Coordinates of C-alpha atoms and ligand atoms in Angstrom, one line a residue:
M752 CA -5.9 46.3 -4.2
S753 CA -6.0 47.2 -0.5
T754 CA -3.3 46.0 1.8
L755 CA -2.9 43.3 4.4
T756 CA -0.8 44.0 7.6
V757 CA 1.0 40.9 8.8
L758 CA 1.9 40.9 12.5
E759 CA 4.6 39.1 14.5
P760 CA 2.7 37.4 17.3
A761 CA 5.6 37.4 19.8
T762 CA 6.0 41.2 19.6
E763 CA 2.7 42.4 18.1
A764 CA 5.0 44.4 15.7
V765 CA 4.2 44.7 12.0
L766 CA 6.2 42.1 10.0
A767 CA 5.0 43.0 6.5
V768 CA 2.4 45.0 4.6
I769 CA 1.4 43.2 1.4
P770 CA -1.3 43.5 -1.3
R771 CA -4.6 41.9 -0.2
A772 CA -6.2 39.7 -2.8
D773 CA -10.0 39.9 -3.3
A774 CA -12.7 38.1 -5.2
E775 CA -11.6 39.7 -8.5
A776 CA -8.0 38.6 -7.9
A777 CA -9.3 35.1 -7.3
D778 CA -11.2 35.2 -10.7
A779 CA -8.0 36.4 -12.4
A780 CA -5.9 33.7 -10.8
V781 CA -8.3 31.0 -11.8
A782 CA -8.3 32.2 -15.4
R783 CA -4.5 32.2 -15.5
A784 CA -4.4 28.7 -14.0
R785 CA -7.0 27.5 -16.5
A786 CA -4.9 28.9 -19.4
A787 CA -1.7 27.3 -18.0
W788 CA -3.3 23.9 -17.6
P789 CA -3.2 22.4 -21.1
A790 CA 0.5 22.8 -21.4
W791 CA 1.2 21.7 -17.8
R792 CA -0.8 18.5 -18.0
E793 CA 1.2 17.6 -21.2
V794 CA 4.6 17.9 -19.4
A795 CA 6.1 14.4 -19.4
P796 CA 5.9 12.7 -16.0
A797 CA 9.7 12.4 -15.6
D798 CA 10.0 16.2 -16.4
R799 CA 7.3 17.0 -13.9
G800 CA 9.2 14.9 -11.3
R801 CA 12.5 16.7 -12.1
L802 CA 10.7 20.1 -11.6
L803 CA 9.4 19.0 -8.2
H804 CA 13.0 18.0 -7.3
R805 CA 14.3 21.4 -8.4
I806 CA 11.7 23.1 -6.2
A807 CA 12.8 20.8 -3.3
D808 CA 16.4 21.8 -4.0
A809 CA 15.6 25.5 -4.0
L810 CA 13.6 25.2 -0.8
A811 CA 16.5 23.4 0.8
A812 CA 18.8 26.2 -0.3
S813 CA 16.4 28.7 1.4
A814 CA 15.6 26.5 4.4
E815 CA 17.0 28.7 7.2
A816 CA 15.5 31.9 5.8
L817 CA 12.1 30.2 5.4
S818 CA 12.4 28.8 9.0
V819 CA 13.1 32.2 10.5
L820 CA 10.2 33.8 8.5
E821 CA 7.8 31.0 9.6
A822 CA 9.0 31.3 13.2
R823 CA 8.4 35.0 13.2
N824 CA 5.1 35.1 11.4
A825 CA 3.5 32.1 13.1
G826 CA 5.2 32.6 16.5
K827 CA 6.6 29.1 16.6
P828 CA 9.9 28.1 18.1
I829 CA 12.7 28.2 15.5
T830 CA 13.6 24.5 16.2
D831 CA 10.0 23.5 15.3
A832 CA 10.0 25.8 12.2
R833 CA 13.2 24.1 11.0
S834 CA 11.7 20.6 11.3
E835 CA 8.5 21.8 9.5
I836 CA 10.5 23.3 6.6
G837 CA 12.4 20.0 6.5
M838 CA 9.1 18.2 6.1
V839 CA 8.1 20.7 3.3
I840 CA 11.3 19.7 1.4
D841 CA 10.6 16.0 2.1
T842 CA 7.1 16.3 0.8
F843 CA 8.2 17.8 -2.5
R844 CA 10.8 15.0 -2.8
Y845 CA 8.3 12.3 -2.1
Y846 CA 5.8 13.6 -4.7
A847 CA 8.7 14.2 -7.2
A848 CA 8.8 10.4 -7.5
A849 CA 5.0 10.2 -8.0
P850 CA 4.3 11.3 -11.6
E851 CA 6.1 8.3 -13.1
R852 CA 4.3 5.9 -10.7
H853 CA 0.8 7.3 -11.3
T854 CA -0.2 4.2 -13.3
G855 CA -3.6 2.8 -14.3
E856 CA -4.8 -0.8 -14.8
T857 CA -5.9 -3.1 -17.6
I858 CA -9.0 -5.0 -16.9
P859 CA -10.1 -8.1 -18.9
V860 CA -13.5 -7.5 -20.6
G861 CA -15.3 -9.1 -23.5
G862 CA -14.7 -7.7 -27.1
G863 CA -11.6 -5.7 -26.3
I864 CA -9.5 -4.2 -23.6
A865 CA -10.5 -1.8 -20.8
M866 CA -7.8 0.4 -19.3
T867 CA -7.8 3.1 -16.6
F868 CA -5.9 6.4 -16.5
R869 CA -5.4 8.8 -13.7
E870 CA -6.3 12.2 -15.1
P871 CA -5.6 15.5 -13.4
L872 CA -8.6 17.5 -12.2
G873 CA -7.7 20.9 -13.7
V874 CA -7.5 23.9 -11.5
V875 CA -7.5 23.1 -7.8
A876 CA -8.0 25.6 -4.9
L877 CA -6.0 25.0 -1.7
I878 CA -7.0 26.8 1.4
T879 CA -4.7 26.6 4.3
P880 CA -4.6 27.7 8.0
W881 CA -2.1 29.7 10.1
N882 CA -0.9 27.0 12.4
F883 CA 1.5 25.1 10.1
P884 CA 1.5 27.5 7.2
L885 CA 4.0 26.2 4.7
N886 CA 3.9 22.6 5.9
I887 CA 0.2 22.2 5.3
A888 CA 0.5 24.1 2.0
A889 CA 3.2 21.6 0.8
W890 CA 1.0 18.6 1.8
K891 CA -1.5 19.9 -0.8
V892 CA 0.7 21.7 -3.4
A893 CA 3.2 18.9 -4.0
P894 CA 0.7 16.1 -4.8
A895 CA -1.6 18.5 -6.7
L896 CA 1.3 19.5 -9.0
A897 CA 2.6 15.9 -9.3
A898 CA -0.8 14.8 -10.5
G899 CA -0.8 17.5 -13.2
N900 CA -3.1 20.1 -11.8
C901 CA -2.7 23.9 -11.7
V902 CA -2.9 25.3 -8.2
V903 CA -4.3 28.4 -6.6
L904 CA -3.2 28.5 -3.0
K905 CA -4.9 30.8 -0.5
P906 CA -3.0 30.9 2.8
A907 CA -4.5 32.3 6.0
E908 CA -4.4 36.1 6.1
L909 CA -2.4 35.9 9.3
T910 CA 0.4 33.9 7.9
P911 CA 0.8 34.3 4.1
L912 CA 4.6 35.0 4.0
T913 CA 6.2 31.6 3.5
S914 CA 3.5 30.6 1.0
L915 CA 4.3 33.7 -1.1
E916 CA 8.0 32.7 -0.8
L917 CA 7.1 29.2 -2.1
E918 CA 5.5 30.7 -5.2
R919 CA 8.5 32.9 -5.9
I920 CA 10.9 29.9 -5.3
A921 CA 8.9 27.5 -7.5
L922 CA 8.8 30.0 -10.4
A923 CA 12.5 30.7 -10.1
A924 CA 13.1 26.9 -10.1
G925 CA 11.3 26.7 -13.5
L926 CA 7.7 26.0 -12.8
P927 CA 5.7 27.6 -15.6
E928 CA 3.7 30.8 -15.0
G929 CA 0.2 30.2 -13.8
V930 CA 0.8 26.6 -12.5
L931 CA 1.2 27.7 -8.9
Q932 CA -0.3 31.0 -7.7
V933 CA -0.6 32.3 -4.2
L934 CA -3.5 34.6 -3.3
A935 CA -3.0 36.3 0.0
G936 CA -6.5 37.5 0.9
P937 CA -9.4 36.9 3.3
G938 CA -11.4 33.7 3.4
S939 CA -14.6 35.8 3.2
T940 CA -13.8 37.2 -0.2
A941 CA -10.9 35.4 -2.0
G942 CA -11.6 32.1 -0.3
T943 CA -15.3 32.1 -0.9
R944 CA -14.8 33.0 -4.6
L945 CA -12.5 30.1 -5.1
V946 CA -14.9 27.7 -3.5
E947 CA -17.8 29.0 -5.7
H948 CA -15.8 29.3 -8.9
P949 CA -17.1 27.0 -11.7
D950 CA -13.6 26.5 -13.1
V951 CA -12.2 25.2 -9.9
A952 CA -12.5 21.4 -9.9
K953 CA -11.5 20.7 -6.3
V954 CA -11.0 22.4 -2.9
A955 CA -8.6 21.0 -0.4
F956 CA -9.1 22.8 2.9
T957 CA -7.5 22.7 6.3
G958 CA -9.1 24.7 9.1
S959 CA -12.0 24.9 11.4
T960 CA -14.9 22.5 11.3
T961 CA -17.3 25.5 11.1
V962 CA -15.7 26.8 7.9
G963 CA -15.3 23.2 6.6
R964 CA -19.1 22.7 6.8
R965 CA -19.6 26.0 4.8
I966 CA -17.1 24.9 2.2
A967 CA -18.6 21.5 1.8
A968 CA -22.1 23.1 1.3
A969 CA -20.8 25.7 -1.2
A970 CA -18.7 23.2 -3.2
S971 CA -21.8 21.0 -3.6
E972 CA -23.3 23.6 -6.0
T973 CA -20.7 22.7 -8.7
I974 CA -20.1 19.2 -7.4
K975 CA -16.5 20.0 -6.6
R976 CA -14.2 17.4 -5.2
V977 CA -13.4 18.3 -1.6
T978 CA -10.8 17.2 0.9
L979 CA -11.3 18.6 4.4
E980 CA -8.9 18.5 7.3
L981 CA -10.8 19.9 10.2
G982 CA -10.7 20.2 13.9
G983 CA -9.9 17.6 16.6
K984 CA -10.2 16.8 20.3
S985 CA -7.9 13.9 20.4
A986 CA -7.6 11.5 23.3
N987 CA -4.3 10.5 24.8
V988 CA -5.3 7.3 26.6
I989 CA -2.9 6.2 29.4
F990 CA -3.5 2.7 30.9
A991 CA -2.2 1.8 34.3
D992 CA 0.1 -0.9 32.8
A993 CA 1.9 1.7 30.6
D994 CA 5.3 3.2 31.2
V995 CA 3.7 6.1 33.1
A996 CA 7.0 8.1 33.2
A997 CA 7.3 7.9 29.4
A998 CA 3.7 8.9 28.9
A999 CA 4.0 11.8 31.3
A1000 CA 7.2 13.0 29.6
A1001 CA 5.6 12.8 26.2
A1002 CA 2.2 14.3 26.9
P1003 CA 3.1 18.0 27.1
S1004 CA 4.5 18.3 23.6
A1005 CA 1.5 16.4 22.3
V1006 CA -0.8 19.1 23.5
F1007 CA 1.3 22.2 24.1
G1008 CA 3.4 21.8 20.9
N1009 CA 2.7 24.8 18.6
A1010 CA 1.1 26.4 21.7
G1011 CA -1.7 23.9 21.3
Q1012 CA -2.7 25.2 17.9
D1013 CA -2.6 21.8 16.3
C1014 CA -5.5 19.9 15.0
C1015 CA -3.8 16.7 16.3
A1016 CA -3.4 18.1 19.8
R1017 CA -4.0 15.4 22.4
S1018 CA -6.0 17.8 24.5
R1019 CA -8.0 15.2 26.4
I1020 CA -5.7 13.2 28.5
L1021 CA -7.5 10.0 29.7
V1022 CA -5.8 8.4 32.6
Q1023 CA -6.6 5.1 34.4
R1024 CA -7.5 5.9 38.0
E1025 CA -4.8 3.7 39.6
V1026 CA -2.1 5.9 38.2
L1027 CA -3.8 9.2 38.1
D1028 CA -2.0 10.8 41.0
D1029 CA 1.4 9.5 39.9
F1030 CA 0.8 10.7 36.3
L1031 CA -0.4 14.2 37.4
A1032 CA 2.6 14.6 39.7
Q1033 CA 5.1 13.7 36.8
L1034 CA 3.1 15.8 34.3
G1035 CA 3.3 18.8 36.5
E1036 CA 7.1 18.7 36.6
H1037 CA 7.3 18.5 32.8
V1038 CA 4.7 21.3 32.2
R1039 CA 6.4 23.7 34.6
A1040 CA 9.7 23.0 32.8
I1041 CA 8.4 24.2 29.4
R1042 CA 10.3 27.3 28.2
V1043 CA 7.8 29.7 26.8
G1044 CA 9.3 32.7 25.0
D1045 CA 11.0 34.3 22.0
P1046 CA 10.4 32.0 19.0
L1047 CA 13.9 32.8 17.7
D1048 CA 15.6 31.7 20.9
E1049 CA 17.0 28.2 20.3
T1050 CA 15.9 27.0 23.8
T1051 CA 12.3 28.1 23.4
V1052 CA 9.8 25.2 23.5
M1053 CA 6.6 27.1 23.2
G1054 CA 5.8 30.5 21.5
P1055 CA 2.8 32.8 21.7
L1056 CA -0.7 32.2 20.3
I1057 CA -1.3 33.5 16.8
S1058 CA -3.4 36.5 17.6
A1059 CA -5.2 38.5 20.3
A1060 CA -8.5 37.0 19.2
Q1061 CA -7.1 33.5 19.5
R1062 CA -5.8 34.3 23.0
E1063 CA -9.2 35.7 24.0
T1064 CA -10.9 32.5 22.7
V1065 CA -8.5 30.2 24.6
A1066 CA -8.8 32.3 27.8
S1067 CA -12.6 31.8 27.7
Y1068 CA -12.0 28.1 28.5
V1069 CA -10.1 29.0 31.7
P1070 CA -12.4 31.3 33.7
S1071 CA -11.2 32.5 37.1
D1072 CA -13.0 29.6 38.8
A1073 CA -11.5 26.9 36.5
P1074 CA -10.0 23.9 38.2
V1075 CA -6.3 24.6 37.2
A1076 CA -4.2 21.7 38.4
I1077 CA -1.0 22.7 36.6
R1078 CA 0.1 26.0 35.1
G1079 CA 3.4 26.7 33.4
E1080 CA 5.1 29.9 32.6
A1081 CA 4.4 32.7 30.1
P1082 CA 6.2 36.0 29.5
D1083 CA 4.7 39.4 30.4
G1084 CA 4.6 42.3 28.0
P1085 CA 3.7 42.5 24.3
G1086 CA 2.9 39.2 22.5
F1087 CA -0.1 36.9 22.6
W1088 CA 1.2 34.7 25.4
F1089 CA -0.8 32.1 27.3
A1090 CA 0.7 29.7 29.9
P1091 CA 0.4 26.0 29.4
T1092 CA -2.5 24.9 31.5
V1093 CA -3.9 21.6 32.7
L1094 CA -7.5 21.4 34.1
S1095 CA -8.4 18.7 36.6
P1096 CA -10.9 17.5 37.7
V1097 CA -13.3 18.6 34.9
R1098 CA -16.9 17.7 34.3
P1099 CA -17.4 15.6 31.2
D1100 CA -19.9 18.2 29.8
D1101 CA -17.5 21.1 30.4
R1102 CA -16.8 23.2 27.3
A1103 CA -13.1 22.5 27.8
V1104 CA -13.7 18.8 27.5
V1105 CA -16.1 19.0 24.6
E1106 CA -14.8 21.7 22.3
E1107 CA -11.6 22.2 20.4
I1108 CA -9.7 24.9 22.3
F1109 CA -6.8 25.3 19.9
G1110 CA -4.5 26.7 22.6
P1111 CA -2.3 25.3 25.4
V1112 CA -5.1 23.9 27.6
A1113 CA -5.4 20.2 28.4
V1114 CA -8.0 18.4 30.4
I1115 CA -7.5 15.3 32.5
V1116 CA -10.3 12.7 32.4
P1117 CA -10.0 9.6 34.6
F1118 CA -11.4 6.2 33.5
S1119 CA -11.8 2.8 35.2
D1120 CA -11.4 0.2 32.5
E1121 CA -10.8 -0.5 28.9
A1122 CA -14.5 -0.2 27.9
E1123 CA -14.8 3.2 29.6
A1124 CA -11.6 4.4 28.0
V1125 CA -12.9 3.6 24.5
R1126 CA -16.3 5.1 25.3
L1127 CA -14.8 8.4 26.5
A1128 CA -12.3 8.5 23.7
N1129 CA -15.1 8.2 21.2
D1130 CA -17.5 10.6 23.0
T1131 CA -16.8 13.5 20.6
I1132 CA -17.8 14.8 17.2
Y1133 CA -14.2 14.7 16.2
G1134 CA -11.9 11.8 15.2
L1135 CA -8.6 13.0 13.9
S1136 CA -5.8 11.4 16.0
G1137 CA -5.0 9.9 19.4
S1138 CA -2.6 7.8 21.4
I1139 CA -2.7 4.6 23.5
W1140 CA -0.1 4.0 26.1
T1141 CA 0.1 0.4 27.5
N1142 CA 2.6 -2.4 27.6
D1143 CA -0.2 -4.9 26.6
G1144 CA 0.2 -5.2 22.9
A1145 CA -3.1 -7.0 22.3
K1146 CA -5.0 -4.3 24.3
A1147 CA -3.2 -1.6 22.4
L1148 CA -4.4 -3.0 19.1
R1149 CA -7.9 -3.7 20.4
V1150 CA -8.3 -0.1 21.5
A1151 CA -6.7 1.3 18.4
R1152 CA -9.3 -0.6 16.3
A1153 CA -12.1 0.6 18.5
M1154 CA -11.2 4.3 18.5
E1155 CA -13.0 6.3 15.9
S1156 CA -10.0 8.2 14.7
G1157 CA -7.9 8.5 11.5
N1158 CA -4.5 8.5 13.0
L1159 CA -3.5 6.6 16.2
S1160 CA -0.1 6.0 17.8
I1161 CA 0.8 3.3 20.3
N1162 CA 3.3 4.3 23.0
S1163 CA 4.0 7.5 21.0
N1164 CA 2.2 10.7 20.1
S1165 CA 3.3 11.1 16.6
S1166 CA 0.6 11.4 13.9
V1167 CA 2.1 12.7 10.7
R1168 CA 4.5 11.3 8.2
V1169 CA 5.0 12.2 4.5
S1170 CA 4.6 8.6 3.3
T1171 CA 1.4 7.7 5.3
P1172 CA -2.2 8.8 4.9
F1173 CA -3.4 11.5 7.3
G1174 CA -7.0 12.6 7.9
G1175 CA -10.0 12.4 10.1
F1176 CA -13.1 10.3 10.9
K1177 CA -16.4 12.0 11.8
Q1178 CA -16.4 15.8 11.8
S1179 CA -12.6 15.9 11.6
G1180 CA -12.9 15.8 7.9
V1181 CA -13.2 14.0 4.6
G1182 CA -10.4 12.4 2.6
R1183 CA -6.8 11.8 3.2
E1184 CA -3.6 13.8 2.7
L1185 CA 0.0 12.7 2.3
G1186 CA 1.2 9.2 1.3
P1187 CA -0.2 7.7 -1.9
H1188 CA -3.7 8.7 -1.0
A1189 CA -3.2 12.4 -1.7
L1190 CA -2.1 11.8 -5.2
E1191 CA -5.2 9.8 -5.8
S1192 CA -7.4 12.6 -4.4
F1193 CA -5.9 15.1 -6.9
S1194 CA -6.8 12.9 -9.9
E1195 CA -9.9 11.3 -11.5
V1196 CA -10.1 7.7 -12.7
K1197 CA -10.9 7.4 -16.4
T1198 CA -11.9 4.1 -18.0
V1199 CA -11.2 3.6 -21.7
Y1200 CA -12.5 0.6 -23.6
Y1201 CA -10.8 -0.4 -26.9
A1202 CA -12.8 -2.8 -29.0
T1203 CA -10.5 -5.3 -30.6
G1204 CA -13.1 -7.7 -31.9
A1205 CA -11.9 -10.4 -29.6
T1206 CA -14.3 -12.4 -27.5
G1207 CA -13.6 -13.2 -23.9
Ligands
NDP2778 P1 -10.7 29.1 9.6 O1 -11.2 27.8 9.4 O2 -11.6 30.3 9.6 O3 -9.5 29.5 8.5 C1 -8.8 28.5 7.8 C2 -8.6 29.0 6.3 O4 -9.9 29.1 5.7 C3 -8.0 30.4 6.2 O5 -7.2 30.5 5.1 C4 -9.2 31.3 6.1 O6 -8.9 32.5 5.5 C5 -10.1 30.4 5.2 N1 -11.5 30.7 5.2 C6 -12.2 31.2 6.2 N2 -13.5 31.3 5.9 C7 -13.6 30.9 4.6 C8 -14.7 30.7 3.7 N3 -15.9 31.0 4.0 N4 -14.4 30.2 2.5 C9 -13.2 29.9 2.1 N5 -12.1 30.0 2.9 C10 -12.3 30.5 4.2 O7 -9.9 29.1 11.0 P2 -9.5 30.3 11.9 O8 -8.3 30.8 11.3 O9 -10.6 31.3 12.1 O10 -9.4 29.6 13.3 C11 -10.5 29.4 14.1 C12 -10.5 28.0 14.7 O11 -10.4 27.0 13.7 C13 -9.3 27.7 15.6 O12 -9.5 28.2 16.9 C14 -9.3 26.2 15.6 O13 -10.2 25.7 16.5 C15 -9.7 25.9 14.1 N6 -8.6 25.6 13.2 C16 -8.3 24.4 13.0 C17 -7.2 24.1 12.2 C18 -6.8 22.7 11.8 O14 -5.6 22.5 11.5 N7 -7.7 21.8 11.8 C19 -6.3 25.1 11.6 C20 -6.8 26.5 11.9 C21 -7.9 26.7 12.7 P3 -8.6 33.8 6.4 O15 -8.1 33.4 7.7 O16 -7.5 34.4 5.6 O17 -9.8 34.7 6.4

């Protein structure tokens, strides 16, 4: 095997050198998973639940070390990393309760009884990105295991370290060999092979819409089940009757959190014209106050971008003649830094308005009335999340129903909870993660008819 050099984005220093998995490694992992599956699917539901609890306990015991590793490898503030690792633990606990609740139905039919079972799929491939490495892995791994599948997890090459730790921790907690394997290798080799492999029953992927399209096409060859969590260009709609101060205070973290590398980033801020100047003035104060710096400093709010390539991509949306209305701070020196930036006024067909930037760049788009707000919010190929700020409850619900988006918040920018479904409309993806929906998506419904001779 060749090696993979993992960098620390805040310093550009080498954090680890690890073996790089290739297509052959993917084949071997699928074969091991396939061999482990018959025994794993037979583990009694309560025992499977207990194992997931043991993994959660072991993760909790390593929470600080995992948080520091995630902060260093992904360049995210340590306070964010801690809350993400907290969610990882909560996700395992939530799905630890699932195996015993994964029930079927009985359905009245003539001549006997029909019943349904929720069967595991077999070997599932989970392909994750670098922005929330262990968090997004847990959203997929925990329900996949709870439903009785064997898992091959392929983290992004840039951030494989906490996923490798998860594998080690889960095995030490008692998960049988072959039930969860982590393949740290490139998408172009290890990832592609998993998607093509005839013994892989499902691919659950989070990443770019471009790669998502490729995966959907390749998975169709073997009619694999597919869950795709893809890009976004979410709207943060602020009406004039909102608490403008609250909306302005909350807007920066909704787009500059994780340095904007968040599929839910509210990167299009739609503001009703009457309050545009007031909103921009307040937003400017909050953006300029964002502390950008060392991820391990407890006071840091925003870290660097993940890589030099990502910084180059983000910079292409802010050319020298860009209408920069607000610019925050960024350190000099090594590290992939980019200052939080707000563009206004911007033409509706500007790339910065249309495309997912995946960096700390927001655009301001003014609107006149409710109809125009809805039209602009929906004027995108994406539909992942979004927010509505207003003190008119009926309007809030009207607009929430009209927005073509999977996850909306009213007077808040939060999108994701362990117990509620998460996923996109339109080209933001297919299927739902988290909540009860994820468990369903990692199983197949089987109908069994038992002839009893009865009529009915
Ligand atoms: P990708 O979609 O390329 O990567 C996501 C994951 O898919 C990684 O594990 C990657 O592996 C893997 N992968 C890549 N190509 C294939 C393939 N052909 N078959 C199977 N797996 C594959 O995202 P990038 O990392 O390149 O980021 C590019 C852009 O994607 C960002 O700028 C952003 O716009 C968007 N993005 C969106 C995310 C979201 O949460 N919705 C998350 C990350 C990115 P590897 O990287 O190891 O090669």
